[in-house]
PDB file of C-alpha atoms (C1' of nucleotides) in Angstrom:
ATOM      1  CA  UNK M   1      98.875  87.728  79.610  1.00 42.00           C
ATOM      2  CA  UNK M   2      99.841  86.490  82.912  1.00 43.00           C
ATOM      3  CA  UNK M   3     102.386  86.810  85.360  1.00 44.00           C
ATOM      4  CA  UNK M   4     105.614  84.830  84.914  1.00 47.00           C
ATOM      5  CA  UNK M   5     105.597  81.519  86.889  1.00 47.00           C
ATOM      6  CA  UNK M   6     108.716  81.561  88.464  1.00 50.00           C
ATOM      7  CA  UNK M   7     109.921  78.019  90.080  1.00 49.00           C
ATOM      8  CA  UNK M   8     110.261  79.269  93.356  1.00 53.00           C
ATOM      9  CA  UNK M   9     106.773  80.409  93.565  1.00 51.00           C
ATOM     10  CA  UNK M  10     103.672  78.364  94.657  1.00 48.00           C
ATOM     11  CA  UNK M  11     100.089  78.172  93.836  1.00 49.00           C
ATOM     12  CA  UNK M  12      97.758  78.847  96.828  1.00 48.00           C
ATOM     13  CA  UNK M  13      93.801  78.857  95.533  1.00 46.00           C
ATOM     14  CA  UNK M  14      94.250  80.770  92.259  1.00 47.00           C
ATOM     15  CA  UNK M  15      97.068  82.829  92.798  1.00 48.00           C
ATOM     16  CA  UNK M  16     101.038  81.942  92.664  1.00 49.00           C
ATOM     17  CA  UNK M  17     102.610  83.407  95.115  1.00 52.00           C
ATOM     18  CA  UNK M  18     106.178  83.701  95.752  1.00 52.00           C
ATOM     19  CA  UNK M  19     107.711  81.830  98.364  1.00 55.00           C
ATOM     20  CA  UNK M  20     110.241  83.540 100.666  1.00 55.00           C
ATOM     21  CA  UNK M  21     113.802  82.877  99.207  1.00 57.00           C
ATOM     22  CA  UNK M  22     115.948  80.907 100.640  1.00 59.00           C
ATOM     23  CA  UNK M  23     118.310  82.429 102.815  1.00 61.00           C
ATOM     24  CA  UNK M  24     121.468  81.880 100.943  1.00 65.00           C
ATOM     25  CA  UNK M  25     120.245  84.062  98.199  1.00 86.00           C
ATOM     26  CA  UNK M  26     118.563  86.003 100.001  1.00 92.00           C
ATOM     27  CA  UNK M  27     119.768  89.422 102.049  1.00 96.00           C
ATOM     28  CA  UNK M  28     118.877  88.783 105.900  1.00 95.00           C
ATOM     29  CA  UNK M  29     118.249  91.807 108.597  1.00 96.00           C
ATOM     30  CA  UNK M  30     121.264  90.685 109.954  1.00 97.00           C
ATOM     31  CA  UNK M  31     123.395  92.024 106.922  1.00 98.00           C
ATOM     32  CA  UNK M  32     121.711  95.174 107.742  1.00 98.00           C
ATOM     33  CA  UNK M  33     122.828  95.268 111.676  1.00 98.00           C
ATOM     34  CA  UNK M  34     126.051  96.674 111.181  1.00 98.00           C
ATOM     35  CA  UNK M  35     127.356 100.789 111.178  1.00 98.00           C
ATOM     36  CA  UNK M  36     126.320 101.804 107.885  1.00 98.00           C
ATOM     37  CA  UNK M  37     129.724 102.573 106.977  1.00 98.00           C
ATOM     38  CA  UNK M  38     130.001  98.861 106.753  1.00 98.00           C
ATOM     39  CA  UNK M  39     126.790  97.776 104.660  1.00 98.00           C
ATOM     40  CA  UNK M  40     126.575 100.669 102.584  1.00 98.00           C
ATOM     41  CA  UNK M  41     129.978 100.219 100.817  1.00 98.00           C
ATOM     42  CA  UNK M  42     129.039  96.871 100.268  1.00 97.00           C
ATOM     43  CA  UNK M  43     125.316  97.273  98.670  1.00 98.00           C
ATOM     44  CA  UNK M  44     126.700  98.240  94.852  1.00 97.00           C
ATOM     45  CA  UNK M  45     126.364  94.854  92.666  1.00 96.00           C
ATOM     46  CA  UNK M  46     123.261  93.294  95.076  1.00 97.00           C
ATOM     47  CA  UNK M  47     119.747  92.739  93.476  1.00 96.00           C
ATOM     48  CA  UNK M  48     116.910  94.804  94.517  1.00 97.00           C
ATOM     49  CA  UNK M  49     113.687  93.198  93.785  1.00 97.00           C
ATOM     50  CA  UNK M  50     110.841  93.855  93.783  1.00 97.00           C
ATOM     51  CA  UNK M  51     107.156  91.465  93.211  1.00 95.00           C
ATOM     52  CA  UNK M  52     104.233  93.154  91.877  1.00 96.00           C
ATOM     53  CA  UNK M  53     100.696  92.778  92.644  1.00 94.00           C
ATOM     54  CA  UNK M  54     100.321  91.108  89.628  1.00 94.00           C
ATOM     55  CA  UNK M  55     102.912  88.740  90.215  1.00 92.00           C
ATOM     56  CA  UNK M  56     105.631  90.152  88.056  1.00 93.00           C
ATOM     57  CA  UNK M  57     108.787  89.929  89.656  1.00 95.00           C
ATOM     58  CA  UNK M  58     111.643  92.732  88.717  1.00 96.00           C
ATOM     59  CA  UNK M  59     115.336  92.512  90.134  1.00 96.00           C
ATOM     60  CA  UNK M  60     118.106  95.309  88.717  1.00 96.00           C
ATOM     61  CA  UNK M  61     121.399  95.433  90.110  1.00 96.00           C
ATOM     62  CA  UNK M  62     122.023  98.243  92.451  1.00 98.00           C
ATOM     63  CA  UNK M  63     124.512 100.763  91.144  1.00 97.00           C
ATOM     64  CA  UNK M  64     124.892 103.538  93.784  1.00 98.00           C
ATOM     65  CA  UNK M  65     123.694 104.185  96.805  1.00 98.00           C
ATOM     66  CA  UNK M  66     124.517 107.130  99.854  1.00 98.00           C
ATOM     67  CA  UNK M  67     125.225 106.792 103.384  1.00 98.00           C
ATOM     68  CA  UNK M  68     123.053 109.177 106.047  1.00 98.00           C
ATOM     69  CA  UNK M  69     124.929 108.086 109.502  1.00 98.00           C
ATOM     70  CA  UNK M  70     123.242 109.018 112.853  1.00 98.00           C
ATOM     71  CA  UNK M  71     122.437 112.134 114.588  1.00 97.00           C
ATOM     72  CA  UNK M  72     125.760 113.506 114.140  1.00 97.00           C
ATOM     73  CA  UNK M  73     125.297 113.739 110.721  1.00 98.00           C
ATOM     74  CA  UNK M  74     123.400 117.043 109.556  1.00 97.00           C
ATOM     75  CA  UNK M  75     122.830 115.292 106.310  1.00 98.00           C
ATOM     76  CA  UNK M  76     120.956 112.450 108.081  1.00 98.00           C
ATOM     77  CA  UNK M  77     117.218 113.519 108.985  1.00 98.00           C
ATOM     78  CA  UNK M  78     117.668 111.821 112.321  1.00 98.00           C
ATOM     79  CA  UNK M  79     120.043 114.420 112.965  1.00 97.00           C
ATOM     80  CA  UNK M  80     116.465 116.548 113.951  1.00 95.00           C
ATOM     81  CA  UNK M  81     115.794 114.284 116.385  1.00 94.00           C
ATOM     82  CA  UNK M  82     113.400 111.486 116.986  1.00 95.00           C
ATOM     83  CA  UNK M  83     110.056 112.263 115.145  1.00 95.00           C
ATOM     84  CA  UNK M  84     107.408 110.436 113.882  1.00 95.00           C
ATOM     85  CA  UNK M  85     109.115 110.420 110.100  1.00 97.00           C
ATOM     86  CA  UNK M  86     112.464 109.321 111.861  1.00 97.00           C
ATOM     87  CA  UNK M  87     111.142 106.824 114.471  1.00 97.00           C
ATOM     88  CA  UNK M  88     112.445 104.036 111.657  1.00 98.00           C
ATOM     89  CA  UNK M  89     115.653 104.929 111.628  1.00 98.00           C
ATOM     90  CA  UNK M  90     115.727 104.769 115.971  1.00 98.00           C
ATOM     91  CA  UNK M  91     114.845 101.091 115.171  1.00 98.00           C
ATOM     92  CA  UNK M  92     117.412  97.980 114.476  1.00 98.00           C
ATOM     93  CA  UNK M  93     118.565  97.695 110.927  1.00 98.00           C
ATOM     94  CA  UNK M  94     116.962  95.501 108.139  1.00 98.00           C
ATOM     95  CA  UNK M  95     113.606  97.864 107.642  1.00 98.00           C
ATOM     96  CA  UNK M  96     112.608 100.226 105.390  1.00 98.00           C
ATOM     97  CA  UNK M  97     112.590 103.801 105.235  1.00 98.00           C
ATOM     98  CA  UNK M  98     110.932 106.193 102.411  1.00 98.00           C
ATOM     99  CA  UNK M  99     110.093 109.644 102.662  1.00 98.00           C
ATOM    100  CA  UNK M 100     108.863 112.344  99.773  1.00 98.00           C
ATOM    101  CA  UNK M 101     110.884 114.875  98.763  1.00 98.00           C
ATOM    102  CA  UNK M 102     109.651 117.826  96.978  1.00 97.00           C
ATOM    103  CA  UNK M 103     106.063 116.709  96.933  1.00 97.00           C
ATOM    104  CA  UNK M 104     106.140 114.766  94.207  1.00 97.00           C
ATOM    105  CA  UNK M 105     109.397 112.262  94.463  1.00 98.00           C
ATOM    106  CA  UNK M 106     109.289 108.917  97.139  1.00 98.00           C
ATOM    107  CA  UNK M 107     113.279 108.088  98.706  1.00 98.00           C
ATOM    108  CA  UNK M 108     114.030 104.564  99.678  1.00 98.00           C
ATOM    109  CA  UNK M 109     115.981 103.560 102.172  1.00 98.00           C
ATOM    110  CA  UNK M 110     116.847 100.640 104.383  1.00 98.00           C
ATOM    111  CA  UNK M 111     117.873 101.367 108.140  1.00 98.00           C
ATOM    112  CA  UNK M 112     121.042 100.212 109.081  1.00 98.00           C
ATOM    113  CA  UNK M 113     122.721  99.744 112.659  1.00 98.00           C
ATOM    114  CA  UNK M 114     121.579  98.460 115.970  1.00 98.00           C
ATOM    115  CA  UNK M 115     118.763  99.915 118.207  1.00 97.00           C
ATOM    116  CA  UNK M 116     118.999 103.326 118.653  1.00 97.00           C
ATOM    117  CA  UNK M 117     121.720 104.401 116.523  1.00 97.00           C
ATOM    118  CA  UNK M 118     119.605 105.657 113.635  1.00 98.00           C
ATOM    119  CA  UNK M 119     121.661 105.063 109.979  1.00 98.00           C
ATOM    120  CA  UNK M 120     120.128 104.529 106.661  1.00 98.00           C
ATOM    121  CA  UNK M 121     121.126 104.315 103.168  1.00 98.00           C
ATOM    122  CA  UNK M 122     119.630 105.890 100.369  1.00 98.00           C
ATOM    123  CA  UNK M 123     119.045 103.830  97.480  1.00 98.00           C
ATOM    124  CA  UNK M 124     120.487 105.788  94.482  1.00 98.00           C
ATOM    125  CA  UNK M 125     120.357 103.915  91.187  1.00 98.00           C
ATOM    126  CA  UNK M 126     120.313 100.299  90.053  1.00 97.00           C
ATOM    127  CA  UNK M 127     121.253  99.143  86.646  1.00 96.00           C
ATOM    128  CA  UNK M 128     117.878 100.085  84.785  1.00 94.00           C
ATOM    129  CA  UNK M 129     116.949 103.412  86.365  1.00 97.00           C
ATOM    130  CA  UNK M 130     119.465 106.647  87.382  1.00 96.00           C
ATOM    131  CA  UNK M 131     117.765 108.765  89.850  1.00 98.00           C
ATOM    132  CA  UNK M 132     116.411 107.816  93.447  1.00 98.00           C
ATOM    133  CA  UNK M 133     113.137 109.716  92.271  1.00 98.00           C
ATOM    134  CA  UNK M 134     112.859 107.201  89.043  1.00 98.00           C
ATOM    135  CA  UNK M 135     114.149 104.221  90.974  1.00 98.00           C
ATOM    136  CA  UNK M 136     110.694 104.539  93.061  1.00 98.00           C
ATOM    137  CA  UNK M 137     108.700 105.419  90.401  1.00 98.00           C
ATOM    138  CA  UNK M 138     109.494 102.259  88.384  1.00 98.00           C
ATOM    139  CA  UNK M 139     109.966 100.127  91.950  1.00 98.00           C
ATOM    140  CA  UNK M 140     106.621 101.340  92.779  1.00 98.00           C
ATOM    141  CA  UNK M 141     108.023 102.805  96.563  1.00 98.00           C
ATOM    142  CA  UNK M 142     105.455 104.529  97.895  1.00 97.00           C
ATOM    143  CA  UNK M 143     104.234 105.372 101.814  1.00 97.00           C
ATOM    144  CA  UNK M 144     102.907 101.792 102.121  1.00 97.00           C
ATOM    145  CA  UNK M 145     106.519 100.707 102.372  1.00 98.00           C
ATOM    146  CA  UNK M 146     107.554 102.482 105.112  1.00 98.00           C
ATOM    147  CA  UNK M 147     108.380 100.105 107.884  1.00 98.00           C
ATOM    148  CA  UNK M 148     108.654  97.141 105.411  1.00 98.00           C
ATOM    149  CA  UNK M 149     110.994  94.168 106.902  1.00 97.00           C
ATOM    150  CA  UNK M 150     113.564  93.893 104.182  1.00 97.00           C
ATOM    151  CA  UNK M 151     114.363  90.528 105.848  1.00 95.00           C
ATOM    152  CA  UNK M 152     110.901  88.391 105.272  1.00 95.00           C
ATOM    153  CA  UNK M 153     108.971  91.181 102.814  1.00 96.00           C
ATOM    154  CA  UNK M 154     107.221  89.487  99.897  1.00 94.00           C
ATOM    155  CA  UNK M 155     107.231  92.630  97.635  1.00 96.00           C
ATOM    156  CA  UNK M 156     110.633  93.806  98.035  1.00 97.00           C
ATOM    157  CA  UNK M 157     113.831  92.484  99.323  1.00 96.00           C
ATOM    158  CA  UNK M 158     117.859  91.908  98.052  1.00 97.00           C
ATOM    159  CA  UNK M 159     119.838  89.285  96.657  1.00 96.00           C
ATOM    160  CA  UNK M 160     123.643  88.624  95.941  1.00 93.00           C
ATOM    161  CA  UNK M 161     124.984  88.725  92.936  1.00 89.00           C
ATOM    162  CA  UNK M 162     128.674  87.100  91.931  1.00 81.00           C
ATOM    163  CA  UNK M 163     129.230  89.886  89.645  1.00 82.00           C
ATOM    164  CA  UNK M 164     132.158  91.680  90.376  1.00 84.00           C
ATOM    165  CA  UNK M 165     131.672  95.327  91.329  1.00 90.00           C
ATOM    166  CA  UNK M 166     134.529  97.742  91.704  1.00 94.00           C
ATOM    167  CA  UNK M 167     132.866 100.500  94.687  1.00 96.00           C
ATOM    168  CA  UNK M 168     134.017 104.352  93.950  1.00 96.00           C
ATOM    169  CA  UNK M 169     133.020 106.853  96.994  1.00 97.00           C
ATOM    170  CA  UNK M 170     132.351 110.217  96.524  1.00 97.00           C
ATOM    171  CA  UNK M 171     130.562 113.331  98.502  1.00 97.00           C
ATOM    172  CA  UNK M 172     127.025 112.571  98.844  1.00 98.00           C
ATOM    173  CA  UNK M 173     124.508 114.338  96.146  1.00 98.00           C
ATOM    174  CA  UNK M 174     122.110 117.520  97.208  1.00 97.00           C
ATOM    175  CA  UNK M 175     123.042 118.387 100.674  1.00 97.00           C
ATOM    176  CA  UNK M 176     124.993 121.345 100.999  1.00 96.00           C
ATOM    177  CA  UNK M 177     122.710 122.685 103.311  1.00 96.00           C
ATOM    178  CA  UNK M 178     124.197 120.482 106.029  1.00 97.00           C
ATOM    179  CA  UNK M 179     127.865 122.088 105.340  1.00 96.00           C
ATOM    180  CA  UNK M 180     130.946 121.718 104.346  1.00 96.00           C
ATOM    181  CA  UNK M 181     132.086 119.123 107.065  1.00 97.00           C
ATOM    182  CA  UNK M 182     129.083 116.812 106.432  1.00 97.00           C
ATOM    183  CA  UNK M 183     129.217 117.644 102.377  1.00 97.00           C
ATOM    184  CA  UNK M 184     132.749 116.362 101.881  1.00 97.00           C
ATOM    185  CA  UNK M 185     131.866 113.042 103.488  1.00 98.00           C
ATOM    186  CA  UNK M 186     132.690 110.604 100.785  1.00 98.00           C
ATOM    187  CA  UNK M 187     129.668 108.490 101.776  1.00 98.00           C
ATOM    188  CA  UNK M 188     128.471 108.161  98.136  1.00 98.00           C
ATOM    189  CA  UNK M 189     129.159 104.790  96.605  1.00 98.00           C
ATOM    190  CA  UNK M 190     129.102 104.083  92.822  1.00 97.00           C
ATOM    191  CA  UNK M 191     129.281 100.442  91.273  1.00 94.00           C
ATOM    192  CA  UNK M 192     131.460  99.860  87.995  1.00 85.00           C
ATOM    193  CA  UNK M 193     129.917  96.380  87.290  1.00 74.00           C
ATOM    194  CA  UNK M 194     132.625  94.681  85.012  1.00 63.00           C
ATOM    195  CA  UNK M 195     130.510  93.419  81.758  1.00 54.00           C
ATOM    196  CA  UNK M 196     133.625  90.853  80.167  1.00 42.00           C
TER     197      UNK M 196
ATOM    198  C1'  DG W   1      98.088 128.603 112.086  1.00 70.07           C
ATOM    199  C1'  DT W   2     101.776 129.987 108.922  1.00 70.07           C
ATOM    200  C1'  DT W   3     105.843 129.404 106.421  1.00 70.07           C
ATOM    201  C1'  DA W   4     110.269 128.020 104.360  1.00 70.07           C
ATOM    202  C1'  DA W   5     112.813 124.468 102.425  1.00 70.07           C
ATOM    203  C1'  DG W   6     113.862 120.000 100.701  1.00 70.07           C
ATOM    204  C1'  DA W   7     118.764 113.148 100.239  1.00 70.07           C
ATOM    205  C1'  DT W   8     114.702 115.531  92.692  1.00 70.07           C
ATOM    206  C1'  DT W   9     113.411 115.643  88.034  1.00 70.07           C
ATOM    207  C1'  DC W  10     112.048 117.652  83.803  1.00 70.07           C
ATOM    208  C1'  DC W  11     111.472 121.381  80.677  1.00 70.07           C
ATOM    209  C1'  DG W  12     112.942 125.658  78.294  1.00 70.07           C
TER     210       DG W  12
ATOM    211  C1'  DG E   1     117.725 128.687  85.214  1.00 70.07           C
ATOM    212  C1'  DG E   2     113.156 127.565  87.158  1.00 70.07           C
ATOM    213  C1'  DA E   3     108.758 125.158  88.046  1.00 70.07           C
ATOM    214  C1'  DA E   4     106.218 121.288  89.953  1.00 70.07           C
ATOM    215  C1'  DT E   5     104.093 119.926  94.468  1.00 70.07           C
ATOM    216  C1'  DC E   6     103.351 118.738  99.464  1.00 70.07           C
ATOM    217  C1'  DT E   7     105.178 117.011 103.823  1.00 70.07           C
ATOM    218  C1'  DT E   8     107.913 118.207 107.581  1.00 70.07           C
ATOM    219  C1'  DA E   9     109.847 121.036 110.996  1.00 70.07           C
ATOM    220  C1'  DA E  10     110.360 125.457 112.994  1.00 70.07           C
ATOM    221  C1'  DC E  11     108.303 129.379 114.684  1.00 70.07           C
ATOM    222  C1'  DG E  12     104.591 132.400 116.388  1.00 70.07           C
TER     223       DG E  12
END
DNA sequence: GTTAAGATTCCG
DNA sequence: GGAATCTTAACG
């Protein structure tokens, strides 16, 4: 069985590919170029999608998601300074940022902010999958995306979605270690999509 | 070079 | 409650 032929994809030799989306549906960098404070709150209810190799497209609606805000922030790994696993996150918002955790469990992320001011926000949940350990797992987010432009990528990217999301904020998940200060930041967001 | 710990998940 | 599993960062 073969991939789904979606309308806004093309056939170049043998393969349909998938054209990039037009710009009103799609997410640009430039949503991405703004304090993560800003585009984090408003990420709960948008697509993420992703294109297989084999052409399968899957979208799920993101459901909660985690703010990690500069070096301030001894939550946020840039808070170690400037390494080669950071150097993303010293860049302008809009790319992508994954790391593994525990050896066995890929984090995605998409850098927020302008130059220098390294944000990112960790992609919790969508719809279909609880977990950012799942979410990558079924997503397929590996190494290979690190450094992917979330603006023009053909694999993965975001789209809006008119479905009404109330956004709930809470203390982010799992980092204690960074203390109380940084542990009581209510930088967790949680979508209640409405379902009428 | 060595080591401790982690933005997690699953099993008992 | 604890293991799985390995990269990163800190230290010697």
């Amino acid at each position: 069985m073969g991939p789904e032929i979606r309308q806004d994809s093309v056939l170049v030799g043998e393969q349909h590919i998938l054209q990039d989306l037009p710009s009103d549906i799609r997410i640009t960098s430039d949503f991405f170029r703004r304090d993560v404070l800003e585009v984090a709150p408003s990420l709960p209810g948008k697509l993420l999608c992703r294109r297989f190799d084999d052409g399968k497209i899957f979208k799920s609606r993101i459901t909660e998601v985690e703010a990690y805000r500069g070096t301030d922030d001894l939550a946020c790994h840039a808070s170690k300074g400037r390494t080669a696993r950071t150097e993303i996150m010293f860049g302008a918002g809009g790319s992508v940022y994954v790391y593994l955790i525990y050896g066995m469990y890929w984090m995605l992320n998409f850098v927020t902010g302008e130059q220098n001011v390294p944000q990112a926000v960790l992609i919790r949940g969508v719809e279909s999958v609880s977990g950012p350990g799942r979410l990558a797992r079924e997503y397929g987010i590996n190494k290979d995306f690190y450094g992917e432009d979330i603006g023009i990528s053909l694999r993965l990217w975001l789209e809006d979605s008119d479905e009404p999301v109330k956004v709930y904020s809470s203390p982010r998940i799992g980092i204690n270690y960074a203390g109380e200060y940084w542990a009581s930041r209510p930088w967790r967001y949680t979508a209640c999509i409405d379902k009428r």
